CSV table of C-alpha atoms in Angstrom, one decimal:
chain,number,residue,atom,x,y,z
U,1,MET,CA,-23.1,-5.4,-8.8
U,2,LYS,CA,-23.5,-1.9,-10.3
U,3,PHE,CA,-20.3,-0.3,-11.6
U,4,LEU,CA,-19.5,3.0,-10.1
U,5,ASP,CA,-16.1,4.6,-10.9
U,6,GLU,CA,-16.7,8.1,-9.2
U,7,ALA,CA,-18.0,9.1,-5.7
U,8,LYS,CA,-17.9,12.3,-3.6
U,9,ILE,CA,-17.6,11.7,0.1
U,10,TRP,CA,-17.2,14.0,3.3
U,11,VAL,CA,-14.6,12.7,5.7
U,12,LYS,CA,-13.8,14.2,9.3
U,13,ALA,CA,-11.0,13.0,11.7
U,14,GLY,CA,-11.8,12.8,15.4
U,15,ASP,CA,-11.1,15.8,17.7
U,16,GLY,CA,-8.7,15.5,20.3
U,17,GLY,CA,-9.8,14.7,24.0
U,18,ASP,CA,-9.9,17.6,26.6
U,19,GLY,CA,-7.5,18.0,29.2
U,20,VAL,CA,-8.7,18.2,32.7
U,21,ILE,CA,-8.1,20.1,35.8
U,22,ALA,CA,-7.6,18.0,39.0
U,23,PHE,CA,-5.7,18.1,42.2
U,24,ARG,CA,-4.2,15.2,44.3
U,25,ARG,CA,-6.0,14.9,47.6
U,26,GLU,CA,-5.1,11.8,49.7
U,27,LYS,CA,-5.3,11.4,53.4
U,28,TYR,CA,-1.9,11.5,55.2
U,29,ILE,CA,-0.2,12.9,52.3
U,30,GLU,CA,1.0,16.3,53.2
U,31,PHE,CA,1.7,17.7,49.8
U,32,GLY,CA,-0.9,17.6,47.1
U,33,GLY,CA,-0.8,19.3,43.6
U,34,PRO,CA,-2.2,19.4,40.1
U,35,ASP,CA,-2.6,15.8,38.4
U,36,GLY,CA,-5.0,16.5,35.6
U,37,GLY,CA,-4.1,14.3,32.5
U,38,ASN,CA,-4.0,15.1,28.9
U,39,GLY,CA,-6.6,14.3,26.5
U,40,GLY,CA,-6.2,11.4,23.9
U,41,LYS,CA,-5.8,11.8,20.2
U,42,GLY,CA,-8.6,11.7,17.8
U,43,GLY,CA,-8.8,9.0,15.2
U,44,ASP,CA,-7.4,9.4,11.6
U,45,VAL,CA,-9.2,8.8,8.5
U,46,ILE,CA,-7.4,6.3,6.1
U,47,ILE,CA,-8.0,5.1,2.7
U,48,GLU,CA,-6.8,1.6,1.9
U,49,ALA,CA,-6.7,-0.1,-1.4
U,50,VAL,CA,-7.7,-3.8,-1.1
U,51,PRO,CA,-8.0,-6.6,-3.7
U,52,GLY,CA,-11.3,-8.1,-4.7
U,53,LEU,CA,-13.1,-4.8,-5.0
U,54,ASN,CA,-13.9,-3.4,-8.5
U,55,THR,CA,-16.4,-0.6,-7.9
U,56,LEU,CA,-17.0,2.4,-5.6
U,57,ILE,CA,-20.5,1.4,-5.1
U,58,ASP,CA,-20.3,1.2,-1.3
U,59,TYR,CA,-19.9,5.0,-1.4
U,60,ARG,CA,-22.8,5.7,-3.5
U,61,TYR,CA,-25.1,6.2,-0.6
U,62,ALA,CA,-23.0,6.2,2.5
U,63,GLN,CA,-21.1,9.5,1.9
U,64,HIS,CA,-20.3,10.6,5.3
U,65,PHE,CA,-17.6,9.3,7.5
U,66,LYS,CA,-16.4,10.5,10.9
U,67,ALA,CA,-13.7,9.3,13.3
U,68,ARG,CA,-14.4,9.3,16.9
U,69,LYS,CA,-13.1,11.9,19.5
U,70,GLY,CA,-10.3,11.0,21.7
U,71,GLY,CA,-10.9,10.4,25.4
U,72,ASN,CA,-10.7,13.2,27.9
U,73,GLY,CA,-8.0,13.2,30.5
U,74,ALA,CA,-8.6,12.2,34.2
U,75,GLY,CA,-7.0,12.8,37.5
U,76,SER,CA,-3.9,11.0,38.8
U,77,ASP,CA,-2.1,12.1,35.4
U,78,ARG,CA,-4.2,9.7,33.3
U,79,THR,CA,-4.1,10.4,29.6
U,80,GLY,CA,-7.2,9.8,27.7
U,81,ALA,CA,-7.5,6.9,25.3
U,82,GLY,CA,-6.7,7.5,21.6
U,83,SER,CA,-9.6,6.9,19.3
U,84,GLU,CA,-9.4,4.3,16.5
U,85,ASP,CA,-8.8,5.1,13.1
U,86,VAL,CA,-11.6,5.1,10.4
U,87,VAL,CA,-10.4,2.9,7.3
U,88,LEU,CA,-12.2,3.3,3.9
U,89,LYS,CA,-11.6,0.2,1.7
U,90,VAL,CA,-11.4,1.0,-2.0
U,91,PRO,CA,-10.6,-0.8,-5.2
U,92,VAL,CA,-6.9,-0.9,-6.3
U,93,GLY,CA,-6.4,1.9,-8.8
U,94,THR,CA,-8.4,4.4,-6.9
U,95,VAL,CA,-7.3,8.1,-7.0
U,96,VAL,CA,-8.2,10.5,-4.2
U,97,LEU,CA,-8.8,14.0,-5.2
U,98,ASP,CA,-9.5,17.1,-3.4
U,99,GLU,CA,-13.0,18.9,-3.8
U,100,ASP,CA,-11.5,20.8,-6.8
U,101,LYS,CA,-11.1,17.6,-8.7
U,102,GLU,CA,-7.8,18.4,-9.7
U,103,THR,CA,-5.3,17.8,-6.8
U,104,VAL,CA,-4.4,14.5,-6.2
U,105,LEU,CA,-4.2,13.6,-2.7
U,106,ALA,CA,-3.4,9.9,-3.1
U,107,ASP,CA,-2.9,7.4,-6.0
U,108,LEU,CA,-3.5,3.9,-4.6
U,109,THR,CA,-2.2,1.4,-7.3
U,110,GLU,CA,-1.0,-1.6,-5.0
U,111,PRO,CA,-2.9,-3.9,-2.8
U,112,GLY,CA,-2.6,-2.7,0.8
U,113,GLN,CA,-1.3,0.7,0.0
U,114,ARG,CA,-2.7,3.1,2.5
U,115,SER,CA,-2.9,7.0,2.8
U,116,VAL,CA,-3.9,9.1,5.8
U,117,ILE,CA,-6.4,11.5,4.3
U,118,CYS,CA,-7.4,13.5,7.5
U,119,THR,CA,-5.3,13.5,10.7
U,120,GLY,CA,-7.1,13.4,14.0
U,121,GLY,CA,-6.6,16.2,16.5
U,122,ASP,CA,-4.0,16.0,19.3
U,123,GLY,CA,-5.5,16.0,22.9
U,124,GLY,CA,-5.4,19.0,25.1
U,125,HIS,CA,-3.2,19.4,28.0
U,126,GLY,CA,-4.3,18.9,31.6
U,127,ASN,CA,-3.3,21.3,34.3
U,128,ALA,CA,-0.4,19.0,35.4
U,129,HIS,CA,1.3,20.1,32.2
U,130,PHE,CA,1.3,23.7,33.3
U,131,LYS,CA,3.0,23.1,36.7
U,132,THR,CA,6.0,25.3,37.3
U,133,SER,CA,8.0,26.3,40.2
U,134,THR,CA,6.2,29.7,40.4
U,135,ASN,CA,2.8,28.3,39.3
U,136,ARG,CA,2.3,25.3,41.8
U,137,ALA,CA,-1.5,24.9,41.4
U,138,PRO,CA,-2.4,25.9,37.9
U,139,ARG,CA,-6.1,26.0,37.1
U,140,ARG,CA,-5.8,25.8,33.3
U,141,ALA,CA,-6.6,22.9,31.0
U,142,ASP,CA,-6.9,22.9,27.2
U,143,LYS,CA,-9.5,21.8,24.8
U,144,GLY,CA,-8.7,19.1,22.4
U,145,TYR,CA,-7.4,20.2,18.9
U,146,PRO,CA,-10.1,19.8,16.1
U,147,GLY,CA,-9.5,17.0,13.6
U,148,GLU,CA,-9.1,17.7,9.9
U,149,GLU,CA,-12.2,17.5,7.6
U,150,ARG,CA,-12.7,17.9,3.7
U,151,TRP,CA,-14.8,16.8,0.9
U,152,LEU,CA,-13.2,14.1,-1.3
U,153,TRP,CA,-13.7,12.9,-4.9
U,154,LEU,CA,-12.8,9.1,-5.1
U,155,ARG,CA,-12.0,8.2,-8.8
U,156,LEU,CA,-11.5,4.6,-10.0
U,157,LYS,CA,-9.0,4.0,-12.8
U,158,LEU,CA,-8.9,0.3,-13.8
U,159,ILE,CA,-5.6,-1.5,-13.5
U,160,ALA,CA,-5.4,-3.0,-16.9
U,161,ASP,CA,-2.4,-3.8,-19.1
U,162,ALA,CA,-4.0,-3.2,-22.5
U,163,GLY,CA,-7.1,-1.2,-23.4
U,164,LEU,CA,-9.4,-1.6,-26.3
U,165,VAL,CA,-10.6,1.8,-28.0
U,166,GLY,CA,-12.8,2.4,-31.0
U,167,LEU,CA,-16.1,3.7,-32.1
U,168,PRO,CA,-19.6,2.2,-31.1
U,169,ASN,CA,-20.0,-1.3,-32.8
U,170,ALA,CA,-16.3,-1.7,-33.8
U,171,GLY,CA,-16.6,-5.2,-32.2
U,172,LYS,CA,-14.6,-4.5,-28.8
U,173,SER,CA,-17.0,-6.6,-26.7
U,174,THR,CA,-16.8,-9.6,-29.2
U,175,PHE,CA,-12.9,-9.3,-29.2
U,176,LEU,CA,-13.0,-9.3,-25.4
U,177,SER,CA,-15.2,-12.4,-25.3
U,178,VAL,CA,-13.0,-14.5,-27.7
U,179,ALA,CA,-9.8,-13.4,-26.1
U,180,SER,CA,-10.7,-14.0,-22.5
U,181,ALA,CA,-13.3,-15.6,-20.4
U,182,ALA,CA,-15.1,-12.3,-20.1
U,183,ARG,CA,-18.8,-12.3,-21.3
U,184,PRO,CA,-19.9,-8.7,-21.9
U,185,LYS,CA,-23.1,-8.0,-23.3
U,186,ILE,CA,-23.0,-8.1,-27.2
U,187,ALA,CA,-25.7,-6.7,-29.5
U,188,ASP,CA,-26.0,-5.0,-33.0
U,189,TYR,CA,-26.7,-1.4,-31.8
U,190,PRO,CA,-24.4,1.3,-30.6
U,191,PHE,CA,-23.5,1.7,-26.9
U,192,THR,CA,-24.1,-1.9,-26.0
U,193,THR,CA,-21.2,-1.5,-23.5
U,194,LEU,CA,-22.1,1.0,-20.9
U,195,THR,CA,-19.4,0.3,-18.4
U,196,PRO,CA,-15.8,-0.7,-18.8
U,197,GLN,CA,-15.2,-4.6,-18.8
U,198,LEU,CA,-12.2,-6.6,-17.8
U,199,GLY,CA,-10.9,-9.8,-19.0
U,200,VAL,CA,-7.7,-12.0,-18.4
U,201,VAL,CA,-6.2,-13.1,-21.7
U,202,ARG,CA,-4.0,-16.3,-21.1
U,203,LEU,CA,-1.6,-17.0,-23.8
U,204,ASN,CA,-0.4,-20.0,-22.2
U,205,ALA,CA,0.5,-21.4,-18.7
U,206,THR,CA,3.0,-18.6,-17.9
U,207,GLU,CA,1.8,-15.6,-20.0
U,208,GLU,CA,-1.2,-13.4,-19.1
U,209,PHE,CA,-2.5,-9.8,-19.1
U,210,VAL,CA,-5.6,-8.0,-18.2
U,211,LEU,CA,-7.5,-6.5,-21.1
U,212,ALA,CA,-10.1,-3.6,-20.7
U,213,ASP,CA,-12.9,-2.8,-23.1
U,214,ILE,CA,-13.7,0.8,-22.8
U,215,PRO,CA,-17.3,2.0,-23.8
U,216,GLY,CA,-17.4,3.4,-27.5
U,217,LEU,CA,-16.1,6.9,-28.1
U,218,ILE,CA,-17.8,9.4,-30.3
U,219,GLU,CA,-17.0,12.7,-31.8
U,220,GLY,CA,-17.1,15.3,-28.9
U,221,ALA,CA,-16.5,12.4,-26.1
U,222,ALA,CA,-13.8,14.8,-24.5
U,223,GLU,CA,-16.1,17.6,-24.2
U,224,GLY,CA,-19.0,15.3,-22.5
U,225,ALA,CA,-20.7,13.8,-25.5
U,226,GLY,CA,-21.7,10.0,-25.2
U,227,LEU,CA,-20.4,7.6,-22.9
U,228,GLY,CA,-16.7,7.7,-23.5
U,229,THR,CA,-15.8,11.0,-21.6
U,230,ARG,CA,-16.0,9.6,-18.1
U,231,PHE,CA,-14.3,6.4,-18.9
U,232,LEU,CA,-11.4,7.6,-20.8
U,233,GLY,CA,-9.5,7.6,-17.6
U,234,HIS,CA,-9.7,3.9,-17.4
U,235,VAL,CA,-7.1,3.8,-20.1
U,236,GLU,CA,-4.6,5.9,-18.5
U,237,ARG,CA,-2.9,3.0,-16.8
U,238,CYS,CA,-2.8,0.8,-19.9
U,239,ALA,CA,0.6,0.1,-21.4
U,240,VAL,CA,-0.7,-0.4,-24.8
U,241,LEU,CA,-3.9,0.4,-26.9
U,242,LEU,CA,-5.5,-1.8,-29.3
U,243,HIS,CA,-7.5,0.6,-31.5
U,244,LEU,CA,-10.2,-1.5,-33.3
U,245,ILE,CA,-11.9,-0.1,-36.5
U,246,ASP,CA,-15.0,-1.4,-38.1
U,247,GLY,CA,-14.0,-2.7,-41.5
U,248,SER,CA,-17.7,-2.9,-42.7
U,249,GLN,CA,-18.1,0.7,-42.9
U,250,PRO,CA,-16.9,2.8,-45.9
U,251,ASP,CA,-14.5,5.3,-44.3
U,252,PRO,CA,-12.3,3.7,-41.8
U,253,VAL,CA,-9.7,6.4,-41.8
U,254,ARG,CA,-12.4,9.0,-40.6
U,255,ALA,CA,-13.3,6.4,-37.7
U,256,TYR,CA,-9.6,6.2,-36.8
U,257,GLU,CA,-9.1,10.0,-36.8
U,258,THR,CA,-12.4,10.7,-34.7
U,259,VAL,CA,-11.1,8.3,-31.8
U,260,ARG,CA,-7.5,9.8,-32.1
U,261,GLY,CA,-8.8,13.3,-31.8
U,262,GLU,CA,-10.9,12.4,-28.7
U,263,LEU,CA,-7.8,10.8,-27.0
U,264,GLU,CA,-5.8,13.9,-28.0
U,265,GLU,CA,-8.3,16.3,-26.5
U,266,TYR,CA,-8.7,14.2,-23.2
U,267,GLY,CA,-4.8,14.4,-22.4
U,268,GLY,CA,-3.4,12.4,-19.9
U,269,GLY,CA,-0.6,11.1,-22.4
U,270,LEU,CA,-3.0,8.8,-24.0
U,271,VAL,CA,-1.8,9.6,-27.6
U,272,ASP,CA,1.7,8.8,-26.6
U,273,LYS,CA,1.0,5.2,-25.7
U,274,PRO,CA,2.0,2.5,-28.1
U,275,GLU,CA,-1.0,1.6,-30.2
U,276,ILE,CA,-1.8,-1.4,-32.3
U,277,ILE,CA,-4.3,-0.7,-35.3
U,278,ALA,CA,-6.6,-3.4,-36.1
U,279,LEU,CA,-9.3,-3.4,-39.0
U,280,ASN,CA,-12.1,-5.8,-37.4
U,281,LYS,CA,-14.7,-7.6,-39.1
U,282,LEU,CA,-12.5,-9.3,-41.8
U,283,ASP,CA,-15.3,-11.6,-42.6
U,284,ALA,CA,-17.7,-8.9,-43.7
U,285,MET,CA,-15.5,-7.6,-46.2
U,286,THR,CA,-15.0,-8.4,-49.9
U,287,PRO,CA,-11.2,-8.9,-50.9
U,288,GLN,CA,-11.3,-5.6,-52.7
U,289,ALA,CA,-12.6,-3.6,-50.1
U,290,ARG,CA,-10.4,-5.1,-47.6
U,291,ALA,CA,-7.3,-4.2,-49.7
U,292,SER,CA,-8.5,-0.7,-50.3
U,293,ARG,CA,-9.3,0.1,-46.7
U,294,VAL,CA,-5.9,-1.4,-45.4
U,295,LYS,CA,-4.3,0.8,-47.7
U,296,ALA,CA,-6.0,4.0,-46.9
U,297,LEU,CA,-5.5,3.5,-43.3
U,298,GLU,CA,-1.8,2.7,-43.6
U,299,ARG,CA,-1.3,5.7,-45.7
U,300,ALA,CA,-3.2,7.8,-43.3
U,301,THR,CA,-1.5,6.5,-40.1
U,302,GLY,CA,2.0,5.5,-41.6
U,303,ARG,CA,1.7,2.2,-39.6
U,304,GLU,CA,0.9,-1.4,-40.1
U,305,VAL,CA,-2.6,-2.3,-40.0
U,306,ARG,CA,-3.6,-5.8,-38.9
U,307,LEU,CA,-6.6,-7.6,-40.2
U,308,ILE,CA,-8.8,-9.5,-37.7
U,309,SER,CA,-12.3,-11.0,-37.3
U,310,GLY,CA,-13.7,-11.2,-33.7
U,311,VAL,CA,-16.2,-13.7,-35.0
U,312,THR,CA,-14.0,-16.2,-36.8
U,313,GLN,CA,-11.1,-15.4,-34.7
U,314,GLU,CA,-8.8,-15.1,-37.7
U,315,GLY,CA,-5.8,-12.9,-36.9
U,316,VAL,CA,-6.7,-12.6,-33.2
U,317,PRO,CA,-3.8,-14.9,-31.8
U,318,GLY,CA,-1.3,-12.7,-33.7
U,319,VAL,CA,-2.6,-9.5,-32.3
U,320,LEU,CA,-2.6,-11.0,-28.7
U,321,ARG,CA,0.9,-12.0,-29.0
U,322,GLU,CA,1.9,-8.4,-30.0
U,323,LEU,CA,0.0,-7.0,-27.3
U,324,ALA,CA,1.6,-9.3,-24.8
U,325,ASP,CA,5.1,-8.5,-26.1
U,326,THR,CA,4.5,-4.6,-25.9
U,327,ILE,CA,3.1,-5.2,-22.2
U,328,TYR,CA,6.2,-7.3,-21.2
U,329,ARG,CA,8.6,-4.6,-22.9
U,330,GLN,CA,6.9,-1.8,-20.9
U,331,ARG,CA,7.3,-3.7,-17.8
U,332,GLU,CA,10.9,-4.3,-18.4
U,333,GLU,CA,11.5,-0.6,-19.2
U,334,GLN,CA,9.7,0.4,-16.0
U,335,ALA,CA,11.6,-2.0,-13.7
U,336,ALA,CA,14.9,-0.7,-15.2
U,337,GLN,CA,13.9,3.0,-14.5
U,338,LYS,CA,13.0,2.0,-10.9
U,339,GLY,CA,16.4,0.2,-10.4
U,340,THR,CA,18.2,3.3,-11.9
U,341,ALA,CA,16.3,5.7,-9.6
U,342,ALA,CA,17.0,3.3,-6.6
């Protein structure tokens, strides 16, 4: 299935049904009178997050969604039937934006979470509604009220606990393949990964987390260069970032600063997330190169640098353990904040 993380759609709620003009006329009943009923309510447009979906491909070609109009009223004070709602199912993690692509209308982060995006119009009043002591036979009935309509942007931000970032060919896909059951495409040229990949990392029978491989960033990604700009949103929900750096290149410090600069340009609090720095491709470095590059990175970042090899899996278990500990710590802090707020 093709991965699609952004779609533009048009939605319209149903108009309300019309009220009617009717009069009671029955044989042997001396007094008649107005008995036109009200119209029914138009259907709403609802967006619901459901498990089992991981792409917005359903909205690639079907882009217009309209709820039905409410039923018209009838004589004998009968109210028109309300129309059914139109429910659009989207993956968990979908953000619903207004046409300006900035105003957030809904952020669906839990399975079963719903949001009414467009409200159906109310039904119009029939002439029975307008009967008064001085107006005994009104000949007025209202049309139904129009339902709301708007253009929307659906943007998917993957729900992942940890995100892999780095330049192309940093070894992110290889790391994901050895750490989880995911099988991303791996090749020896840049931009092998064209779409984000998810994998579940199981440390033991009780501990697991979701790891996301984000397509490689290049300089200028935040301004639209390369593939990274449209996928940076997928790391916004991650609790921790694993920054992989290709240890076989001569200047790992520049590689680190390039990616950090793009994260800062993008915003969204990405640079404030906990970060683990790992110098990858340990098997492709000499002992002298290994020592000098680790020292240069630690001097530039002021943090400890881990040495790993995605191919031989050396150092990988330790990094996964550190990722899991950071994720669990973040979860505990969020739970404590929710408890305090409650």
